[in-house]
XYZ file of C-alpha atoms in Angstrom:
681
model
C 43.746 6.036 6.508
C 44.387 7.134 10.088
C 42.211 5.182 12.543
C 39.685 3.907 10.000
C 38.582 0.576 8.673
C 40.279 0.070 5.312
C 38.963 -2.365 2.714
C 41.914 -3.976 0.937
C 41.245 -5.979 -2.263
C 43.378 -9.071 -2.594
C 45.549 -9.430 -5.716
C 44.194 -11.938 -8.215
C 40.925 -11.962 -6.255
C 39.112 -8.732 -7.258
C 35.865 -9.798 -5.616
C 37.459 -10.486 -2.224
C 38.569 -7.844 0.269
C 39.681 -7.863 3.863
C 39.318 -5.179 6.499
C 42.218 -3.815 8.522
C 41.785 -1.680 11.631
C 44.650 0.785 11.333
C 44.115 1.977 14.883
C 45.093 -1.439 16.242
C 48.587 -1.149 14.752
C 49.851 1.767 16.736
C 48.125 4.456 14.578
C 45.937 6.970 16.329
C 42.974 8.975 15.146
C 41.926 12.410 16.314
C 38.346 11.728 15.269
C 36.055 10.018 17.787
C 34.988 6.490 16.983
C 31.311 6.799 16.153
C 30.877 3.347 14.661
C 27.704 1.574 15.713
C 28.082 -1.834 17.341
C 28.563 -4.528 14.698
C 25.678 -6.639 13.540
C 26.057 -10.357 12.952
C 28.381 -11.478 11.530
C 30.890 -9.496 13.578
C 33.838 -8.185 11.563
C 36.910 -10.105 12.642
C 39.444 -7.409 11.878
C 42.471 -9.062 10.254
C 45.902 -7.702 10.973
C 48.746 -7.160 8.542
C 50.231 -10.518 9.571
C 46.932 -12.258 8.826
C 46.775 -10.537 5.438
C 50.284 -11.689 4.576
C 49.371 -15.262 5.482
C 46.550 -15.067 2.941
C 48.745 -13.624 0.231
C 51.928 -15.661 0.602
C 50.895 -18.759 -1.319
C 53.758 -20.336 -3.283
C 53.263 -20.476 -7.064
C 52.707 -23.809 -8.745
C 55.357 -24.849 -11.241
C 55.794 -27.838 -13.468
C 58.389 -30.377 -12.304
C 61.150 -31.281 -14.783
C 61.800 -34.738 -13.317
C 60.327 -37.159 -10.798
C 61.269 -36.642 -7.136
C 62.633 -40.191 -6.880
C 65.079 -39.433 -9.684
C 66.518 -36.736 -7.424
C 66.504 -38.884 -4.257
C 66.326 -42.584 -5.203
C 65.990 -43.739 -1.567
C 64.451 -41.681 1.207
C 62.162 -38.666 1.389
C 62.061 -36.179 -1.487
C 60.198 -32.915 -2.013
C 57.758 -32.625 -4.896
C 58.684 -29.518 -6.906
C 56.001 -26.913 -7.474
C 54.237 -27.463 -4.150
C 56.124 -25.072 -1.902
C 57.473 -28.009 0.174
C 53.942 -29.065 1.122
C 54.069 -32.375 -0.778
C 56.698 -35.076 -0.422
C 57.250 -38.678 -1.453
C 58.949 -41.752 0.000
C 61.279 -43.382 -2.496
C 62.743 -46.889 -2.511
C 65.471 -47.598 -5.074
C 64.157 -44.904 -7.404
C 60.506 -46.000 -7.122
C 57.850 -43.797 -5.537
C 56.146 -45.992 -2.932
C 54.232 -43.300 -1.038
C 53.038 -39.756 -1.730
C 51.900 -37.477 1.088
C 51.064 -33.835 1.790
C 51.405 -31.765 4.942
C 48.323 -30.177 6.440
C 47.594 -26.488 5.982
C 50.258 -24.245 7.515
C 52.871 -27.014 7.623
C 55.641 -27.817 5.181
C 57.958 -30.817 4.938
C 61.227 -30.455 6.824
C 64.038 -32.605 5.414
C 66.041 -32.146 8.621
C 63.505 -33.893 10.864
C 61.943 -36.015 8.107
C 58.448 -34.760 8.948
C 56.017 -31.869 8.636
C 56.894 -28.735 10.584
C 55.684 -25.159 11.040
C 56.490 -23.188 7.891
C 58.368 -20.475 9.803
C 60.785 -23.103 11.148
C 61.695 -24.526 7.749
C 63.979 -23.169 5.047
C 62.147 -24.368 1.968
C 64.414 -24.717 -1.101
C 63.197 -23.064 -4.275
C 62.039 -25.143 -7.237
C 65.198 -24.129 -9.078
C 67.336 -25.515 -6.251
C 65.353 -28.775 -6.158
C 65.392 -29.282 -9.921
C 69.095 -28.470 -10.160
C 69.671 -31.970 -8.778
C 67.766 -33.657 -11.631
C 69.952 -36.103 -13.606
C 69.606 -34.044 -16.798
C 70.605 -30.882 -14.945
C 73.620 -32.623 -13.408
C 74.772 -33.900 -16.812
C 74.414 -30.463 -18.387
C 76.410 -28.918 -15.535
C 79.134 -31.551 -15.921
C 79.362 -31.107 -19.701
C 79.599 -27.345 -19.330
C 82.498 -27.761 -16.898
C 84.351 -30.085 -19.286
C 84.014 -33.204 -17.147
C 81.737 -35.220 -19.471
C 82.469 -37.806 -22.142
C 83.997 -41.214 -21.790
C 86.848 -40.002 -19.657
C 84.862 -40.818 -16.515
C 85.195 -37.453 -14.846
C 81.477 -36.661 -15.082
C 80.400 -40.061 -13.798
C 82.775 -39.881 -10.859
C 81.562 -36.410 -9.950
C 77.961 -37.506 -10.162
C 78.588 -40.592 -8.066
C 80.388 -38.532 -5.468
C 77.487 -36.134 -5.305
C 75.059 -38.981 -4.857
C 77.130 -40.570 -2.111
C 77.379 -37.276 -0.276
C 73.620 -36.790 -0.459
C 73.077 -40.272 0.921
C 75.475 -39.545 3.780
C 73.620 -36.327 4.543
C 70.332 -38.156 4.689
C 71.670 -40.743 7.073
C 73.271 -38.158 9.320
C 69.985 -36.254 9.604
C 68.088 -39.223 10.948
C 67.424 -39.286 14.683
C 69.951 -41.404 16.689
C 70.395 -45.114 16.863
C 72.740 -45.545 13.920
C 71.682 -46.121 10.325
C 67.890 -46.149 9.916
C 66.270 -49.064 8.145
C 63.705 -46.785 6.477
C 62.282 -43.270 6.684
C 59.309 -42.846 9.064
C 57.760 -39.706 10.564
C 58.831 -38.851 14.104
C 55.286 -37.900 15.144
C 52.012 -39.309 13.910
C 49.450 -36.873 12.544
C 47.577 -35.088 15.332
C 49.585 -36.679 18.170
C 50.700 -34.542 21.132
C 53.060 -35.799 23.825
C 56.459 -37.393 24.275
C 57.525 -40.334 22.116
C 60.713 -42.229 21.352
C 62.569 -41.793 18.082
C 62.386 -44.871 15.822
C 65.556 -46.966 15.392
C 67.251 -45.267 18.377
C 66.629 -48.138 20.829
C 64.769 -45.623 23.017
C 67.878 -43.503 23.568
C 66.387 -40.551 21.655
C 62.997 -38.967 22.278
C 60.993 -35.995 21.026
C 58.031 -33.862 22.134
C 55.223 -33.824 19.563
C 52.651 -31.034 19.369
C 49.670 -31.872 17.159
C 51.848 -34.056 14.941
C 54.703 -31.543 14.736
C 58.011 -32.757 16.253
C 60.200 -30.516 18.354
C 63.921 -30.879 18.997
C 65.177 -34.457 19.230
C 66.734 -35.058 22.665
C 68.991 -37.861 23.872
C 69.233 -39.610 27.227
C 72.594 -39.603 29.058
C 74.970 -42.530 28.626
C 73.619 -45.684 30.270
C 69.988 -44.511 30.157
C 66.988 -44.913 27.878
C 63.720 -43.054 27.603
C 61.030 -44.670 29.776
C 57.513 -43.935 28.494
C 56.095 -45.124 31.811
C 57.620 -42.250 33.800
C 57.988 -39.896 30.803
C 61.708 -39.417 31.537
C 65.105 -41.033 31.037
C 65.791 -44.027 33.256
C 68.617 -46.507 33.794
C 68.653 -49.182 31.106
C 67.858 -52.030 33.509
C 64.596 -50.314 34.518
C 63.332 -49.703 30.959
C 61.317 -52.763 29.987
C 58.783 -51.100 27.711
C 60.909 -49.891 24.800
C 58.597 -49.997 21.794
C 59.664 -52.113 18.823
C 60.880 -50.325 15.735
C 58.179 -49.531 13.159
C 57.595 -51.876 10.279
C 59.220 -50.570 7.118
C 57.293 -50.653 3.839
C 58.436 -53.495 1.549
C 61.342 -52.655 -0.705
C 60.341 -52.750 -4.328
C 62.696 -53.962 -6.998
C 63.631 -51.186 -9.378
C 61.986 -51.346 -12.769
C 63.593 -50.520 -16.076
C 63.128 -46.818 -16.602
C 61.691 -45.866 -20.016
C 64.159 -43.972 -22.132
C 61.649 -41.373 -23.303
C 59.905 -40.386 -20.068
C 61.512 -41.147 -16.725
C 58.527 -39.781 -14.748
C 56.543 -42.556 -13.100
C 52.766 -42.433 -13.170
C 51.416 -41.908 -9.660
C 49.931 -44.978 -8.083
C 47.665 -45.344 -5.084
C 49.702 -46.773 -2.225
C 48.278 -47.461 1.233
C 50.036 -45.637 4.055
C 52.024 -48.019 6.184
C 51.266 -47.123 9.815
C 54.319 -47.521 12.061
C 53.917 -49.417 15.284
C 52.844 -46.979 18.001
C 54.707 -46.811 21.273
C 52.960 -46.992 24.609
C 52.917 -43.235 25.021
C 51.410 -42.742 21.573
C 48.470 -45.020 22.283
C 47.702 -43.185 25.519
C 45.921 -39.854 25.017
C 46.568 -36.870 27.263
C 43.061 -37.502 28.502
C 42.308 -39.863 31.308
C 42.725 -42.900 29.085
C 40.385 -45.702 28.181
C 37.544 -45.619 25.726
C 35.171 -43.544 27.811
C 34.300 -39.897 27.316
C 37.388 -37.937 26.423
C 39.571 -41.036 26.336
C 39.545 -41.995 22.660
C 42.907 -42.407 20.993
C 43.878 -40.810 17.707
C 43.715 -44.225 16.057
C 39.920 -44.222 16.462
C 39.566 -41.033 14.378
C 38.932 -41.349 10.668
C 42.053 -40.016 8.850
C 40.041 -37.666 6.633
C 38.265 -36.227 9.670
C 41.572 -35.898 11.531
C 43.150 -34.082 8.585
C 40.252 -31.640 8.447
C 40.543 -31.064 12.197
C 44.249 -30.322 11.856
C 43.647 -27.797 9.077
C 40.976 -26.044 11.143
C 43.253 -25.990 14.175
C 46.133 -24.438 12.249
C 43.848 -21.887 10.626
C 42.530 -20.972 14.056
C 46.050 -20.656 15.461
C 46.999 -18.285 12.645
C 43.993 -16.046 13.303
C 44.582 -15.973 17.063
C 48.310 -15.303 16.626
C 47.699 -12.544 14.110
C 45.375 -10.549 16.346
C 47.379 -11.045 19.517
C 50.902 -10.613 18.086
C 49.956 -7.418 16.243
C 49.279 -5.777 19.610
C 51.783 -7.553 21.838
C 53.481 -4.380 23.112
C 50.151 -2.906 24.157
C 49.050 -6.194 25.707
C 52.297 -6.459 27.677
C 52.168 -2.832 28.776
C 48.455 -2.496 29.541
C 47.666 -5.978 30.880
C 50.789 -7.880 31.944
C 52.241 -5.218 34.237
C 51.262 -4.564 37.830
C 50.158 -0.993 38.572
C 50.131 -1.815 42.297
C 53.779 -2.846 42.320
C 55.489 -0.226 40.199
C 58.893 -0.807 38.646
C 62.001 -2.479 39.997
C 65.493 -1.199 39.354
C 67.424 -4.019 37.701
C 70.901 -2.476 37.792
C 72.740 0.678 38.742
C 71.613 2.186 35.464
C 68.263 3.866 34.906
C 66.674 0.723 33.443
C 63.600 -0.689 35.129
C 61.591 -3.900 34.808
C 57.843 -4.057 35.087
C 56.933 -5.616 38.415
C 55.251 -8.840 37.307
C 56.184 -12.511 37.032
C 53.944 -12.837 33.967
C 55.343 -12.235 30.467
C 53.817 -12.047 27.005
C 56.095 -14.802 25.696
C 55.059 -17.106 28.525
C 51.402 -16.395 27.799
C 51.746 -17.040 24.062
C 53.801 -20.231 24.394
C 51.515 -21.657 27.080
C 48.444 -20.832 25.020
C 49.863 -22.748 22.044
C 50.559 -25.715 24.310
C 47.066 -25.822 25.766
C 45.424 -25.330 22.366
C 47.224 -28.312 20.858
C 47.333 -30.624 23.902
C 43.971 -32.200 24.819
C 43.210 -32.531 28.536
C 40.516 -35.100 29.292
C 39.277 -34.715 25.723
C 39.221 -30.902 25.938
C 41.605 -28.159 24.874
C 41.682 -24.374 25.038
C 38.815 -23.245 22.799
C 39.777 -21.020 19.852
C 36.474 -21.040 18.001
C 35.443 -22.811 14.854
C 35.763 -22.175 11.133
C 32.307 -23.263 10.008
C 30.112 -20.779 11.901
C 29.573 -17.114 11.120
C 31.403 -15.668 14.127
C 33.458 -18.795 14.810
C 36.872 -17.207 15.255
C 35.463 -14.293 17.245
C 34.272 -16.870 19.775
C 37.866 -17.986 20.154
C 39.284 -14.483 20.549
C 36.675 -13.564 23.161
C 37.397 -16.790 25.060
C 41.116 -15.917 25.183
C 40.274 -12.327 26.148
C 38.061 -13.537 28.999
C 40.841 -15.780 30.315
C 43.436 -13.014 30.117
C 41.128 -10.463 31.750
C 40.410 -12.835 34.640
C 44.162 -13.489 34.994
C 44.786 -9.756 35.255
C 42.141 -9.398 37.954
C 43.108 -12.585 39.833
C 46.902 -12.337 39.934
C 48.743 -10.174 37.403
C 47.755 -6.763 38.773
C 48.807 -7.831 42.263
C 52.286 -8.582 40.919
C 52.239 -12.054 42.436
C 51.651 -15.607 41.257
C 50.618 -16.494 44.832
C 47.396 -15.127 46.285
C 47.773 -11.888 48.261
C 46.371 -11.472 51.779
C 43.632 -8.821 51.486
C 40.552 -9.748 53.578
C 40.351 -7.376 56.584
C 38.427 -8.708 59.594
C 37.515 -6.336 62.423
C 40.188 -3.864 61.392
C 42.910 -6.530 61.251
C 44.471 -8.467 58.392
C 44.666 -12.040 59.781
C 47.623 -14.230 58.879
C 45.156 -17.147 59.013
C 43.603 -15.870 55.764
C 45.883 -18.490 54.214
C 43.120 -20.940 55.175
C 40.568 -18.947 53.196
C 39.390 -15.405 52.585
C 36.571 -13.478 50.927
C 34.031 -16.095 51.948
C 35.993 -19.160 50.793
C 37.349 -22.048 52.899
C 40.170 -23.459 50.782
C 40.804 -26.610 52.795
C 37.166 -27.696 52.395
C 36.988 -27.064 48.624
C 36.216 -30.655 47.687
C 35.247 -32.118 44.324
C 31.564 -31.782 43.273
C 30.739 -35.462 43.800
C 32.110 -38.370 45.794
C 33.448 -40.232 42.749
C 35.529 -37.249 41.657
C 36.644 -36.667 45.241
C 38.034 -40.183 45.453
C 39.547 -39.954 41.964
C 41.240 -36.563 42.123
C 41.467 -34.888 45.548
C 44.774 -34.513 47.367
C 44.895 -35.735 50.972
C 45.209 -32.883 53.480
C 48.550 -33.205 55.264
C 48.535 -31.210 58.520
C 52.338 -31.436 58.661
C 52.849 -29.835 55.238
C 54.916 -26.635 55.271
C 54.757 -24.127 52.409
C 55.601 -20.480 51.809
C 54.212 -18.162 49.174
C 56.602 -16.235 46.956
C 57.124 -12.520 47.509
C 55.353 -10.257 45.035
C 57.890 -9.236 42.397
C 58.928 -5.635 42.871
C 57.337 -5.261 46.290
C 60.400 -3.406 47.560
C 60.020 -0.802 44.832
C 56.386 0.168 45.315
C 55.740 3.742 44.253
C 53.908 4.451 47.502
C 56.827 3.160 49.578
C 54.444 0.715 51.188
C 55.388 -2.883 51.808
C 52.670 -5.412 50.950
C 51.456 -7.929 53.536
C 53.788 -10.814 54.254
C 53.283 -13.810 51.949
C 51.064 -16.662 53.104
C 52.606 -19.591 54.916
C 51.275 -22.854 56.370
C 52.497 -25.508 58.773
C 51.671 -27.484 61.942
C 50.413 -25.281 64.782
C 53.141 -26.279 67.237
C 55.816 -24.861 64.930
C 54.639 -21.260 65.527
C 53.248 -21.365 69.069
C 49.758 -22.679 68.286
C 48.272 -19.504 66.809
C 48.835 -16.775 64.228
C 48.454 -13.017 64.545
C 47.876 -10.228 62.062
C 49.882 -8.082 59.656
C 51.133 -4.864 61.253
C 51.507 -2.100 58.657
C 53.632 -0.005 61.061
C 56.301 -2.562 61.911
C 55.776 -4.383 58.592
C 55.861 -7.732 60.373
C 53.417 -10.237 61.840
C 52.063 -9.007 65.173
C 51.683 -12.004 67.498
C 50.484 -10.257 70.649
C 47.302 -12.327 70.535
C 45.501 -14.745 68.187
C 43.528 -13.124 65.368
C 40.794 -15.135 63.665
C 39.832 -14.926 60.025
C 36.168 -14.924 58.949
C 36.148 -18.721 59.183
C 37.178 -18.604 62.848
C 40.647 -19.996 62.121
C 43.575 -18.680 64.173
C 46.197 -21.090 62.843
C 47.394 -22.227 59.392
C 47.699 -25.967 59.976
C 46.784 -27.865 56.803
C 46.104 -24.530 55.060
C 48.514 -24.840 52.118
C 45.832 -24.650 49.399
C 45.643 -20.891 48.765
C 45.414 -19.602 45.205
C 48.326 -19.915 42.795
C 48.765 -19.356 39.070
C 47.464 -16.936 36.441
C 43.904 -17.865 37.393
C 44.157 -19.110 40.942
C 44.069 -22.838 41.603
C 42.602 -23.381 45.094
C 41.697 -26.366 47.247
C 42.683 -30.050 47.458
C 40.388 -31.070 44.594
C 41.811 -28.580 42.076
C 45.438 -29.385 42.972
C 44.687 -33.107 42.835
C 43.118 -32.775 39.403
C 46.171 -30.891 38.160
C 48.368 -33.677 39.517
C 46.158 -36.366 37.960
C 46.460 -34.960 34.441
C 49.720 -32.979 34.310
C 51.810 -34.010 37.322
C 53.614 -36.943 38.874
C 50.491 -39.015 39.426
C 49.841 -39.065 35.673
C 53.379 -40.331 35.058
C 53.193 -42.903 37.870
C 49.952 -44.315 36.477
C 51.238 -44.510 32.896
C 49.584 -41.408 31.428
C 51.462 -38.696 29.511
C 52.519 -35.887 31.831
C 53.901 -32.408 31.233
C 55.536 -32.346 34.679
C 56.292 -35.981 35.623
C 58.601 -35.044 38.518
C 56.201 -32.594 40.249
C 53.674 -33.934 42.759
C 51.261 -31.020 43.167
C 49.665 -32.722 46.199
C 52.996 -32.672 48.040
C 54.379 -29.434 46.576
C 51.510 -27.123 45.514
C 53.950 -24.168 45.623
C 55.657 -25.539 42.484
C 53.108 -23.634 40.373
C 54.794 -20.366 41.308
C 58.283 -21.296 42.487
C 59.619 -23.975 40.128
C 62.531 -22.375 38.251
C 62.666 -25.198 35.704
C 59.139 -24.419 34.483
C 58.643 -20.634 34.707
C 55.487 -20.810 32.566
C 53.791 -23.335 34.857
C 51.833 -20.437 36.346
C 50.202 -19.875 32.918
C 49.689 -23.600 32.236
C 47.987 -24.131 35.609
C 45.643 -21.210 34.986
C 44.736 -22.439 31.512
C 44.237 -25.959 32.861
C 41.666 -24.619 35.308
C 40.035 -22.559 32.541
C 39.666 -25.664 30.357
C 38.432 -28.032 33.063
C 36.265 -25.683 35.159
C 35.245 -22.565 33.212
C 34.840 -23.753 29.606
C 33.023 -26.848 30.851
C 30.826 -24.980 33.371
C 27.196 -25.976 32.955
C 24.120 -25.647 35.187
C 20.406 -25.426 34.466
C 20.628 -21.614 34.501
C 23.961 -20.969 32.751
C 26.264 -22.764 30.356
C 29.580 -21.059 29.626
C 29.816 -21.966 25.931
C 26.247 -20.795 25.280
C 26.957 -17.567 27.144
C 30.153 -16.981 25.152
C 28.457 -17.438 21.787
C 25.453 -15.401 22.840
C 27.714 -12.533 23.930
C 29.483 -12.520 20.551
C 26.379 -12.992 18.399
C 24.606 -10.241 20.344
C 27.245 -7.644 19.423
C 29.608 -7.761 22.431
C 27.350 -5.728 24.707
C 25.633 -8.149 27.112
C 27.881 -7.632 30.127
C 25.954 -10.179 32.148
C 28.246 -12.721 30.481
C 31.365 -11.235 32.073
C 29.574 -10.951 35.420
C 28.809 -14.678 35.288
C 32.339 -15.648 34.223
C 33.940 -13.569 36.974
C 31.662 -15.254 39.492
C 32.670 -18.733 38.298
C 36.379 -17.879 38.482
C 36.396 -16.156 41.876
C 33.572 -17.893 43.775
C 32.539 -20.969 41.798
C 29.074 -19.809 40.749
C 27.670 -17.738 37.874
C 25.544 -15.363 39.994
C 27.893 -13.661 42.492
C 28.078 -12.921 45.326
C 27.703 -16.619 46.040
C 28.350 -16.595 49.788
C 28.254 -14.206 52.708
C 31.242 -11.898 52.986
C 32.438 -12.519 49.427
C 34.107 -9.601 47.627
C 33.519 -9.255 43.897
C 34.580 -5.894 42.330
C 32.511 -6.476 39.213
C 33.043 -2.975 37.792
C 36.812 -3.391 37.733
C 36.587 -6.847 36.140
C 34.315 -5.520 33.386
C 36.724 -2.643 32.667
C 39.636 -5.075 32.300
C 37.594 -7.294 29.970
C 36.582 -4.364 27.746
C 40.186 -3.195 27.528
C 41.353 -6.707 26.581
C 38.739 -7.029 23.830
C 39.883 -3.738 22.328
C 43.554 -4.749 22.486
C 42.606 -7.890 20.540
C 41.225 -5.694 17.734
C 37.520 -6.222 18.469
C 35.005 -3.388 18.232
C 33.309 -2.790 21.586
C 30.673 -0.096 22.079
C 30.956 0.702 25.778
C 31.695 4.376 26.347
C 31.945 4.141 30.104
C 34.463 1.323 30.041
C 36.324 2.879 27.100
C 37.094 6.068 28.985
C 37.896 4.360 32.294
C 41.484 3.574 33.166
C 42.055 0.961 35.828
C 42.314 2.462 39.274
C 45.907 3.175 40.258
C 47.306 2.284 36.831
C 50.802 3.639 36.157
C 52.130 4.863 32.864
C 54.953 2.560 31.751
C 57.266 3.333 28.853
C 57.302 0.895 25.950
C 60.989 0.128 26.380
C 60.346 -0.965 29.993
C 57.958 -3.750 29.029
C 59.043 -7.405 29.140
C 57.522 -9.425 26.300
């Protein structure tokens, strides 16, 4: 039905129905939307992808033989479970039975649980075709049976080949002594591959291993620096895990070869140094508990809830990715850039949908100081709506802070006395970046970067600036450096000559007329500013984390020495998203004063029907000025109306029903129409 809410009954579940908003899938309606704002609980409008996830449950079938008859030694799938259950076999005896958490299936290639869309799960017929009875029947039908030995030889050859395949699939280091998972349940970070003598390593995300990588010849993986190192320097290679004891094979009964399941304790492999160190600050204090301290049943439930939440978030966002990329991730102020001599154009923005989605997955599954990107909860009435609104708030603030300017680096925009001072690099719109210290002395000593007056840095040019529709060149990018390197003072941007005018010194609102030590301007999706924020990023994600023995996403980047890496590092193009989400997790989600607490405000906004716009006003104030009741200082610019309009648009693109007629009819000022084929996703 065009543009309506459709109630779809689920097969085999006549009393259950889901709602689908057909308008959110590219369908339009000529009738006005006259729906009243939702009452609690809010309808979380599932998409077609979400519906398919509910329906595609593999059927249960009865196994014809025991898994360990198919694979006497190693991992084997349990038929009838859709690859969710698997067993560890030793000489034909089942010594361990396990099941993957919701949304994961067992991957024979990596010998561990993996995302279902990354695994080719064999059908039950294919699994059971390898049963001994099936093999004998196949041999007899082909004429190879009897006492002549042909059938036995064929069967033995098949078994040998299977064993060779299993050994070749194991991660490096020669023949494995036993089968062990590459990543422990719930673990995120880098770890070495067992039995590889630390030559091979793998990135784990919430217990799911990625691609196994190998160090170059003459090097091993060093968990201390989170990178490959020369062999002589690697002194912390973790010992290989302890294999479960090998059981002697028992005489199989002639009538029923299936073994009765027995309760076997899981043998925990020895954890490497990186595994015992959480992504948090370490130790046993707040946010520093290791996964080993979590009860396994609680951890399993947490993993299921996390995966369920990821599915819901992905479904709503992916169903509208073209609209999100076109309406939010393009810069109307920059226009389009010709990419070749043909008529093809790129949207002028360094931010892509794929980068946003991949970074969001990373920050959802990787705890930072005991926190991760909040995606709601499954137990409360509007739990998943909380998560969607939290993501929408982040994305809306990213659009306002950086994306619509077409630049990862902050743009010079604070006019003082009719001039645009170059010294705005030191601070603009009421903020003094160099003096943005940590909230208390302990944090200042723990996190803050030292201010180096000799540091030199240059902001990147806004993508597509040469192709602005108005033919107008934007102000020159910020730069910083010692005063003597540019004559002791800075001037202002001259729109006529499109250069810096240095006829005389021009002060910014702070009274600065130089840019010495002023390398801390905003960078990233949501701008990171000031020595404290850059130091915190370095402490948890950068080189300092690696140097001090903590897991690090970017062990070679020192954000205190090279803050520009957020926007200019070609090796990590999505760092701009990661840095913004890091700030969202550590500063916005955790924001709490006597008057306002972000998480309470988020839930109150959702439970109240998505119409208390004081919530967005407070969030925008925290992001841009550090307080929830802007303007927070004299001379600060806020543009609250524009920020609300972006937030409303984002909520609608996520499939949420918002009753705000003014914001619904308002298009962002200066927004360009961009064809769907021009959008980078």
